[in-house]
Amino acid sequence: MTTPVAIRTPAGPKPGFRPVPVERRRRRRVQLVWAMLTLNVLTFFPDSRLLLPIPGSVGKLIAQGSLLVAAMLVLSVNRPVRVRRSVYMFLAALLVCEAVVSSMHAEFLLGAMYRSARLFLFVAVLWMLSPWWTRKDLLLVRTHLKVLWFVIGTIALGLLVSPGTAMADNRLAGIIWPIPPTQAGHYSAMAIGLTAVLWMSGVLKRWVALTSVVVCVPILLLTHTRTALVALLAGALIAGLSLFTYRSRVRKVFAIGIGVFSVGTLTLSSVVTTWLARGQDASQVAALTGRRAVWDSILAQPRSTFETLFGFGLSNKSFNGLPIDSNWLGTYYDVGVLGAVFCIAMVLFVLIAAWFTPQGPRRALALFLVAYCVVASFTETGLSEASSYLLELTLAASLVYSRTPQEDT
C-alpha cells in the first residue's frame, strides 16, 4: 500500500497533507540570516587568485548585498520587531553612534560613512536576532559551526582541485571564494574550538567531532597562521578548565593532552619551531612581521583633542598603505579612545557574565569565544567594525543570558 502524495490545492490541503511547522520555518530563516551575515564579512578581494574568475563588481555585490538580504529576512521572521534588553548590545549601539560621529569628520567622508552605515545595519540585525539567544538547542552556535564547515569545505575543495593555486605562497588560501590565509586559519581554528567544546560538553556526537577535527586541523596547519593557533589553544584551555569538574571526558582529554604535549616537546620541537618561524629570521619575528613599525607610527601621529577622543573615522584598517593588524590600535586610529573604551567594555561584559554563568556548555562556549577574540585582537582587527570577530563576540554574548519566565512558558 502506497502513501498518498501530499498536495495542497486552491480549495485547501488534501487529507494527509503535513505543512512545515511555523517554528521550523522560522528557525530556517534565522539560520539563513546568520549565514548571510557570515557571507557579508567574507570580504571579496578582486586581485586574489581564483579557480573560476569572478568579476570584482559581482563579488563585492554578493558580499555587500548579503547584509541587506539578512536585514529583510530578520524583519520577516521577527514580526513585530522585538529585541532583548542587553547591556552588550547597548554598548555596541554606543560604538555605532561614536563611529558615525567620528566618520562625519573623516578625510574620506564617503567611505567612512558607508562603513558606519554598514556597521549600523550589522549591529541592528544582530540585535533583532536576540530573541533566539537563549534557545536550549544552541541554535546560533550550531548554525555558526555549520557555516564554518561550509566555508572550510570550499577551502578544502580548492586545495584538492588546484593545490598549486591554493598553496601559491606556501600558505593555504581559498580559491573558490577569495579567503586569505589568515581568515582561512581563523575559520579553521574557530571550527576546531567550537567542535571540541561541544563534544566535551556532550552536545556533539563523537563521529561528527572527529570528522570536523580531522578536516580542520590540516587546513589550519597549512595556512601557517600563528595567531589562530595560539588563540585556539588559549580558548580551548580556558573552556576546558571551566568543564573540568563537569564531565569526566574533559579530565581524560586533559590527561591525554598533557601526555601528547610532553612527548611532542621532546620529539617535535624542531618541527614546531620551523612552523612557527614561517621562514622568518629572529629580527622579523621580534618585529612581528613589520607590525611594530606601523604601530609606532600610529602612536606617534599628532592628534587634536577631538581626534584623540573620536579618531579619524572608520577606515579599511590601514595606515600609510600598510595594514594595522591590531584591533586596539586600529580602533584607536578609527574611533579614538572612546571607541576603544566601548570595545573593552563589551569584552569585559561578556567575560564577567560568562564567569557567573552556571557551569555547562553555554559557559564553556562563551569563554572559548571571548578568550579567542581577546588573544587574536592583538594582531587582528575587527571588534570595532562589521567583521567575523564582532559576529563571534556577539555569539559569545548570546550565551551568557538566561531564559526569562515568559520564554520557559
Phi, psi and omega in degrees: 000127183267149178276130181296144178286133181284120181230133175262128181249166177302332181279353181127173182288141176285163178303139181092353180286130181239099181292153177293127182304147181301319181299321180293320178296319178296319180297320179294322178294320177299317178297321179292323176300314180296321178296321178294323176296320178294319177297325180296326180272357172277080186303135179271124179254108187298330185271008182283155175281126182234149178293315174240119185298129177246123178305141182303320181295322180291316180297316179294323179296320179295311183294314184282327179289339180296333178292321176294321177298318179299320180295317180293321180293317182291329175291329180285334182262336180253075181237127347293161186297122175232138178229155179273137174292121189215127175297319181300312182290330175296318177296321177296322177294321176297321177297320178297314180299317180295323178295322179294316180298314181292323182289336178294342180248015183286154177294316177258085191297314185298312180295319181294318180291325176297317178295324177294318178296321178295318178296319178300311182293323179298312180293323179297318179295318179299321180292323180288348173273357185299332177299343181259010182294320192260018180299139181292336182273008179053049186303312184292323178294313180297321179296316180298319179295320178296319178296319177298318178300321179295315180298315180295326177299321177294324178294315179296321179297318176299322178294321181289320183285316183218079183297328180295320179287318182293330182248036186299323180255025182063019175223131185290132177225161178281133181241353171278315166236136185295103179238110181298160181304323181295319178290321178299318177295321179297312181295322179294314180297319179296319179295319178298313182296313179297319178299313182297317182292318179296321179291316179298330179279354181080018182266332185248141180291153185297316184292328177292315180297317181296317179298317180298315182292319181297326180278319189280326182298312177299324178299314179299315181294324181287339177282343181055044181259103185290321181300315181296320181294313180296317179296322178298313181296318180295313180296317180294323179295313181295317179295320179296320178297325179292339180257005190301318180265005184270319183220144181291330181295333178292318179295323177294320179297319179296319179296316178294319180298319178296320178295315180296319180297319181295314179294318180295324179297324182279329188252333187240020184298322181291323179294317180296319179297318179296319179295317181291325180292327176056037178078008181260152177275179185297322181293323178291321178294318180295327179276006180054047178055043177085358183292323185298324179296318178294317181298317179297323179293322179294316181292331182273353183291132178296141181220146170278174179297318178297315181293329176292319182281318188249349179079192185255008182097155182297133182232188176271021178059045174228158180224117183056037177083359181248142180294141180284319176053043171203121182299320187286319176286326175295320177294317179298321180291319185278309188236014170070195183296320181298317178297319178297321178297318179296319178297316179298319179296321178297315180295315181296323179299312181296318182296314181291317179297322178295325179297325181265003176284140179304147182300135180156190184300319184296316179295315181296317179296317179297317180295320178298313184296314183289324177295318178299313182297321181294313181296315182291337185295342181286333179232010177227156178249163174149339185287343180252019180212171176288105186207173178294329180290318176295323178298316183284328175293322176294323176299319176296319179297325181295338184274347184265000178265141179261160181288143177274162178302327179294324181286332180284338182264000000 
